[in-house]
Amino acid sequence: MELPEPIGEHLKSLFVRSQFPAYLFVSHDGVLLEWGGGCDRYGLTPLESGVLASDQIDFLEGMLPLEEGWFQLPRLLVHDFRVVDVHFVPGEEGDWVVLLDTTEAANRETVAQQQANDLALLKLDHLKMLAQLRAHNENMRAVLNQLRLTTAVIAEDGGVLFLSRSGLDLLHADKANVEGSNWREVFRFSDADAEQFAQLLEVPRASRERLRLELKMATGRMRSFDIDIQSDPRDPAQRIAYFYDISDLLDLRNKLHEKARFQDMVGKSHPMRQVFQIIEEVARVDATVLVEGETGTGKELVARAIHYSSPRQAGPFIVVNCAGLADSLINSQLFGHKKGSFTDAVTDQKGVFEAAHGGTILLDEIGDIPMNTQTRILRALEQREIVRVGETQPRKVDIRILAATNKNLETEVKQGNFRLDLLYRIRIARVTLPPLRERREDVPLLVEAFAHDICVEYGLEIPHVERDVLSALIAYRWPGNVRELRNAVEFALIRCKEAKLRLVDLPPELTAAGNVGGSASSTDSDKERILSALKASKGRRAAAAKLLGISRATLYRRMKACCLGDDVL
């Protein structure tokens, strides 16, 4: 059965093939009407139409009929020890019950929790043993050596009294050279991390917090550790440091975070996920693609992603700014010329179409190309050949043409500025980029990515971005889109004088009244920000609050102050 809109779109946003979706369709009074998908996988069959669904499926008892909107029943154990998430979605003709297989995710969480529990138990056992062996120094050393984590005993003057066997192995150090040396010589921290470690050694036990620091290994590689410091039960002036290696965990988190990146583009919003999917689809074939979008949305990045994801990735990728080409020379620049064909043609010259042989050309701002040149481009597309200016013999070219524009080409056709047949030829496939104001949930990701790249380029420390700064960046309309956002972040980082990026560091147009969340006194401004966040989050209050950088309770208070009822959006 074809799922109706908007339920179908909602379910498509949830489905991934590896989750083997199954669905049930029930009437508003709870009677089972249809079912499909992987029902057998979850032990839901045999089923009978026309009978109450709750009489046939135990976990539906008391859940139907639906009284409110969409909701989720997580982590349900069904047939064959499978774990599923159950989604309840109301529809106009009935209610949908959708099951998604989350067994693998549940197993990973179970393993991670078990590992965390094992580590906690290991530490607890270790502390108990320390309490029992206060007077037995050698026994304590034996115990520490048996632990699979790096431990060190540090004297009041900073000397390393003991480093566990795993620590010696990790640092490729010799026991004779370690014991008696100052910890600054043993542990190769950066200056900033060493200062934090020194402070933690000095503070009272009640004020100590776990630190996340980096150590340089003998190989030169940096590894990340969570470091916990306890007082030595045998001598309160001494400290025992526990080093928990979390490098692999951070690497995994980074890989998960990279899922929000595609080539050089960043985004996890639904519109951008659709763009990434279309790019992957069109990259597999050699068809022409029209990339549409407002100025600054990243059309050239899309074209690059298509090229470098395609079989032509080893060939050249040439960008031609059609708006910047001189009308008198555009044909020569694109298709080349023969010596003597015009005054300055002192040698034979190939154009960019020949230079891109075996690769891809992006005709940026194709709507600005003159009509006579459009005819030549159409010939190149249809015949796979070009004719240099001043020649009559065609030359074969093997290229893929991508086009980009911020104009409405259909309007240009009606006004006689663009050939209709060329429009049809370049629009075999199309990618439409959303403006930044329609993908506000991507702003924090973009800010993080831009801040990292800019700080690396300028040799700056990456500052912490305060919440009200993110709120201001999310609330702004961004007429210049992603390009304007990057420029704003670069401006703020150059001005930033502290370890935090603050509102005063932002460009003045963002901090003007009505643009910045939390700084404007106008209720209308607050109302506009809230409505924008609700629209971006499709009415979900928790997601809207996250976009605004406030709690859900604060969101409801501000909605009430702005006379926005619960039924808004």
PDB file of N, CA, C and O in Angstrom, residues 290-300 321 323 362-368 403-412 418 431-433 479-481 483:
ATOM      1  N   LEU A 290      21.872  20.644 -13.371  1.00  0.00           N
ATOM      2  CA  LEU A 290      21.682  22.065 -13.082  1.00  0.00           C
ATOM      3  C   LEU A 290      21.592  22.230 -11.569  1.00  0.00           C
ATOM      4  O   LEU A 290      20.745  21.628 -10.914  1.00  0.00           O
ATOM      5  N   VAL A 291      22.493  23.040 -11.009  1.00  0.00           N
ATOM      6  CA  VAL A 291      22.508  23.312  -9.572  1.00  0.00           C
ATOM      7  C   VAL A 291      21.902  24.698  -9.351  1.00  0.00           C
ATOM      8  O   VAL A 291      22.440  25.696  -9.847  1.00  0.00           O
ATOM      9  N   GLU A 292      20.801  24.744  -8.630  1.00  0.00           N
ATOM     10  CA  GLU A 292      20.079  25.997  -8.421  1.00  0.00           C
ATOM     11  C   GLU A 292      20.138  26.384  -6.944  1.00  0.00           C
ATOM     12  O   GLU A 292      20.175  25.526  -6.071  1.00  0.00           O
ATOM     13  N   GLY A 293      20.133  27.667  -6.694  1.00  0.00           N
ATOM     14  CA  GLY A 293      20.131  28.137  -5.314  1.00  0.00           C
ATOM     15  C   GLY A 293      20.504  29.600  -5.230  1.00  0.00           C
ATOM     16  O   GLY A 293      21.094  30.170  -6.164  1.00  0.00           O
ATOM     17  N   GLU A 294      20.172  30.202  -4.109  1.00  0.00           N
ATOM     18  CA  GLU A 294      20.496  31.606  -3.905  1.00  0.00           C
ATOM     19  C   GLU A 294      22.009  31.806  -3.823  1.00  0.00           C
ATOM     20  O   GLU A 294      22.769  30.853  -3.621  1.00  0.00           O
ATOM     21  N   THR A 295      22.427  33.043  -3.959  1.00  0.00           N
ATOM     22  CA  THR A 295      23.839  33.376  -3.813  1.00  0.00           C
ATOM     23  C   THR A 295      24.346  32.956  -2.440  1.00  0.00           C
ATOM     24  O   THR A 295      23.715  33.227  -1.425  1.00  0.00           O
ATOM     25  N   GLY A 296      25.498  32.263  -2.421  1.00  0.00           N
ATOM     26  CA  GLY A 296      26.122  31.886  -1.160  1.00  0.00           C
ATOM     27  C   GLY A 296      25.655  30.582  -0.573  1.00  0.00           C
ATOM     28  O   GLY A 296      26.055  30.225   0.536  1.00  0.00           O
ATOM     29  N   THR A 297      24.824  29.828  -1.289  1.00  0.00           N
ATOM     30  CA  THR A 297      24.317  28.566  -0.732  1.00  0.00           C
ATOM     31  C   THR A 297      25.292  27.414  -0.939  1.00  0.00           C
ATOM     32  O   THR A 297      25.130  26.351  -0.332  1.00  0.00           O
ATOM     33  N   GLY A 298      26.305  27.593  -1.788  1.00  0.00           N
ATOM     34  CA  GLY A 298      27.303  26.538  -1.957  1.00  0.00           C
ATOM     35  C   GLY A 298      27.153  25.742  -3.235  1.00  0.00           C
ATOM     36  O   GLY A 298      27.434  24.542  -3.252  1.00  0.00           O
ATOM     37  N   LYS A 299      26.758  26.402  -4.329  1.00  0.00           N
ATOM     38  CA  LYS A 299      26.530  25.681  -5.586  1.00  0.00           C
ATOM     39  C   LYS A 299      27.829  25.081  -6.134  1.00  0.00           C
ATOM     40  O   LYS A 299      27.829  23.971  -6.656  1.00  0.00           O
ATOM     41  N   GLU A 300      28.937  25.817  -6.007  1.00  0.00           N
ATOM     42  CA  GLU A 300      30.209  25.275  -6.495  1.00  0.00           C
ATOM     43  C   GLU A 300      30.631  24.060  -5.673  1.00  0.00           C
ATOM     44  O   GLU A 300      31.188  23.098  -6.212  1.00  0.00           O
ATOM     45  N   ASN A 321      33.375  31.102 -14.525  1.00  0.00           N
ATOM     46  CA  ASN A 321      32.436  32.120 -14.061  1.00  0.00           C
ATOM     47  C   ASN A 321      31.903  32.853 -15.284  1.00  0.00           C
ATOM     48  O   ASN A 321      32.526  33.774 -15.805  1.00  0.00           O
ATOM     49  N   ALA A 323      29.564  34.927 -15.686  1.00  0.00           N
ATOM     50  CA  ALA A 323      29.264  36.346 -15.510  1.00  0.00           C
ATOM     51  C   ALA A 323      30.515  37.200 -15.654  1.00  0.00           C
ATOM     52  O   ALA A 323      30.426  38.402 -15.903  1.00  0.00           O
ATOM     53  N   LEU A 362      32.225  23.211 -14.756  1.00  0.00           N
ATOM     54  CA  LEU A 362      31.090  23.878 -14.105  1.00  0.00           C
ATOM     55  C   LEU A 362      30.905  25.232 -14.760  1.00  0.00           C
ATOM     56  O   LEU A 362      31.791  26.096 -14.678  1.00  0.00           O
ATOM     57  N   LEU A 363      29.772  25.438 -15.418  1.00  0.00           N
ATOM     58  CA  LEU A 363      29.421  26.733 -15.983  1.00  0.00           C
ATOM     59  C   LEU A 363      28.613  27.478 -14.932  1.00  0.00           C
ATOM     60  O   LEU A 363      27.394  27.338 -14.832  1.00  0.00           O
ATOM     61  N   ASP A 364      29.341  28.257 -14.127  1.00  0.00           N
ATOM     62  CA  ASP A 364      28.694  28.993 -13.032  1.00  0.00           C
ATOM     63  C   ASP A 364      28.013  30.234 -13.597  1.00  0.00           C
ATOM     64  O   ASP A 364      28.546  30.917 -14.465  1.00  0.00           O
ATOM     65  N   GLU A 365      26.820  30.521 -13.049  1.00  0.00           N
ATOM     66  CA  GLU A 365      25.987  31.639 -13.533  1.00  0.00           C
ATOM     67  C   GLU A 365      25.757  31.510 -15.037  1.00  0.00           C
ATOM     68  O   GLU A 365      25.966  32.439 -15.819  1.00  0.00           O
ATOM     69  N   ILE A 366      25.275  30.342 -15.440  1.00  0.00           N
ATOM     70  CA  ILE A 366      25.065  30.071 -16.866  1.00  0.00           C
ATOM     71  C   ILE A 366      24.000  30.981 -17.466  1.00  0.00           C
ATOM     72  O   ILE A 366      23.969  31.203 -18.678  1.00  0.00           O
ATOM     73  N   GLY A 367      23.150  31.537 -16.633  1.00  0.00           N
ATOM     74  CA  GLY A 367      22.105  32.431 -17.128  1.00  0.00           C
ATOM     75  C   GLY A 367      22.651  33.716 -17.728  1.00  0.00           C
ATOM     76  O   GLY A 367      21.912  34.456 -18.384  1.00  0.00           O
ATOM     77  N   ASP A 368      23.929  34.021 -17.507  1.00  0.00           N
ATOM     78  CA  ASP A 368      24.530  35.249 -18.037  1.00  0.00           C
ATOM     79  C   ASP A 368      25.246  35.031 -19.368  1.00  0.00           C
ATOM     80  O   ASP A 368      25.886  35.962 -19.888  1.00  0.00           O
ATOM     81  N   ALA A 403      26.020  22.882 -14.574  1.00  0.00           N
ATOM     82  CA  ALA A 403      25.659  24.301 -14.655  1.00  0.00           C
ATOM     83  C   ALA A 403      25.096  24.755 -13.326  1.00  0.00           C
ATOM     84  O   ALA A 403      24.476  23.976 -12.593  1.00  0.00           O
ATOM     85  N   ALA A 404      25.327  26.028 -13.020  1.00  0.00           N
ATOM     86  CA  ALA A 404      24.806  26.584 -11.766  1.00  0.00           C
ATOM     87  C   ALA A 404      24.230  27.959 -12.034  1.00  0.00           C
ATOM     88  O   ALA A 404      24.719  28.696 -12.902  1.00  0.00           O
ATOM     89  N   THR A 405      23.205  28.308 -11.294  1.00  0.00           N
ATOM     90  CA  THR A 405      22.585  29.620 -11.467  1.00  0.00           C
ATOM     91  C   THR A 405      21.791  30.002 -10.230  1.00  0.00           C
ATOM     92  O   THR A 405      21.308  29.143  -9.503  1.00  0.00           O
ATOM     93  N   ASN A 406      21.724  31.315 -10.001  1.00  0.00           N
ATOM     94  CA  ASN A 406      20.810  31.814  -8.971  1.00  0.00           C
ATOM     95  C   ASN A 406      19.603  32.500  -9.594  1.00  0.00           C
ATOM     96  O   ASN A 406      18.804  33.123  -8.901  1.00  0.00           O
ATOM     97  N   LYS A 407      19.503  32.383 -10.925  1.00  0.00           N
ATOM     98  CA  LYS A 407      18.375  32.957 -11.645  1.00  0.00           C
ATOM     99  C   LYS A 407      17.303  31.904 -11.901  1.00  0.00           C
ATOM    100  O   LYS A 407      17.577  30.701 -11.881  1.00  0.00           O
ATOM    101  N   ASN A 408      16.106  32.365 -12.179  1.00  0.00           N
ATOM    102  CA  ASN A 408      15.035  31.480 -12.616  1.00  0.00           C
ATOM    103  C   ASN A 408      15.118  31.373 -14.132  1.00  0.00           C
ATOM    104  O   ASN A 408      14.717  32.290 -14.857  1.00  0.00           O
ATOM    105  N   LEU A 409      15.670  30.278 -14.619  1.00  0.00           N
ATOM    106  CA  LEU A 409      15.920  30.156 -16.062  1.00  0.00           C
ATOM    107  C   LEU A 409      14.635  30.077 -16.866  1.00  0.00           C
ATOM    108  O   LEU A 409      14.619  30.473 -18.043  1.00  0.00           O
ATOM    109  N   GLU A 410      13.573  29.567 -16.264  1.00  0.00           N
ATOM    110  CA  GLU A 410      12.295  29.549 -16.995  1.00  0.00           C
ATOM    111  C   GLU A 410      11.828  30.977 -17.266  1.00  0.00           C
ATOM    112  O   GLU A 410      11.312  31.275 -18.353  1.00  0.00           O
ATOM    113  N   THR A 411      12.028  31.873 -16.300  1.00  0.00           N
ATOM    114  CA  THR A 411      11.693  33.284 -16.520  1.00  0.00           C
ATOM    115  C   THR A 411      12.601  33.885 -17.581  1.00  0.00           C
ATOM    116  O   THR A 411      12.155  34.667 -18.436  1.00  0.00           O
ATOM    117  N   GLU A 412      13.888  33.497 -17.549  1.00  0.00           N
ATOM    118  CA  GLU A 412      14.829  33.995 -18.556  1.00  0.00           C
ATOM    119  C   GLU A 412      14.425  33.531 -19.956  1.00  0.00           C
ATOM    120  O   GLU A 412      14.575  34.265 -20.935  1.00  0.00           O
ATOM    121  N   PHE A 418      17.286  33.222 -22.720  1.00  0.00           N
ATOM    122  CA  PHE A 418      17.881  31.899 -22.588  1.00  0.00           C
ATOM    123  C   PHE A 418      17.144  30.920 -23.493  1.00  0.00           C
ATOM    124  O   PHE A 418      15.910  30.969 -23.613  1.00  0.00           O
ATOM    125  N   VAL A 431      19.812  19.853  -8.838  1.00  0.00           N
ATOM    126  CA  VAL A 431      19.997  19.895  -7.384  1.00  0.00           C
ATOM    127  C   VAL A 431      19.597  21.297  -6.946  1.00  0.00           C
ATOM    128  O   VAL A 431      20.167  22.281  -7.420  1.00  0.00           O
ATOM    129  N   THR A 432      18.632  21.391  -6.067  1.00  0.00           N
ATOM    130  CA  THR A 432      18.180  22.686  -5.561  1.00  0.00           C
ATOM    131  C   THR A 432      18.642  22.842  -4.127  1.00  0.00           C
ATOM    132  O   THR A 432      18.262  22.058  -3.251  1.00  0.00           O
ATOM    133  N   LEU A 433      19.484  23.833  -3.888  1.00  0.00           N
ATOM    134  CA  LEU A 433      20.038  24.055  -2.556  1.00  0.00           C
ATOM    135  C   LEU A 433      19.110  24.949  -1.731  1.00  0.00           C
ATOM    136  O   LEU A 433      18.693  26.013  -2.215  1.00  0.00           O
ATOM    137  N   PRO A 479      20.814  36.697   4.424  1.00  0.00           N
ATOM    138  CA  PRO A 479      20.554  36.913   2.986  1.00  0.00           C
ATOM    139  C   PRO A 479      21.701  36.426   2.105  1.00  0.00           C
ATOM    140  O   PRO A 479      21.495  36.088   0.944  1.00  0.00           O
ATOM    141  N   GLY A 480      22.931  36.399   2.664  1.00  0.00           N
ATOM    142  CA  GLY A 480      24.073  35.894   1.907  1.00  0.00           C
ATOM    143  C   GLY A 480      24.348  34.430   2.142  1.00  0.00           C
ATOM    144  O   GLY A 480      25.369  33.903   1.684  1.00  0.00           O
ATOM    145  N   ASN A 481      23.478  33.765   2.921  1.00  0.00           N
ATOM    146  CA  ASN A 481      23.516  32.329   3.151  1.00  0.00           C
ATOM    147  C   ASN A 481      24.837  31.855   3.770  1.00  0.00           C
ATOM    148  O   ASN A 481      25.400  32.542   4.603  1.00  0.00           O
ATOM    149  N   ARG A 483      27.885  31.496   2.737  1.00  0.00           N
ATOM    150  CA  ARG A 483      29.065  32.334   2.538  1.00  0.00           C
ATOM    151  C   ARG A 483      29.073  33.493   3.530  1.00  0.00           C
ATOM    152  O   ARG A 483      30.111  33.828   4.123  1.00  0.00           O
TER     153      ARG A 483
END
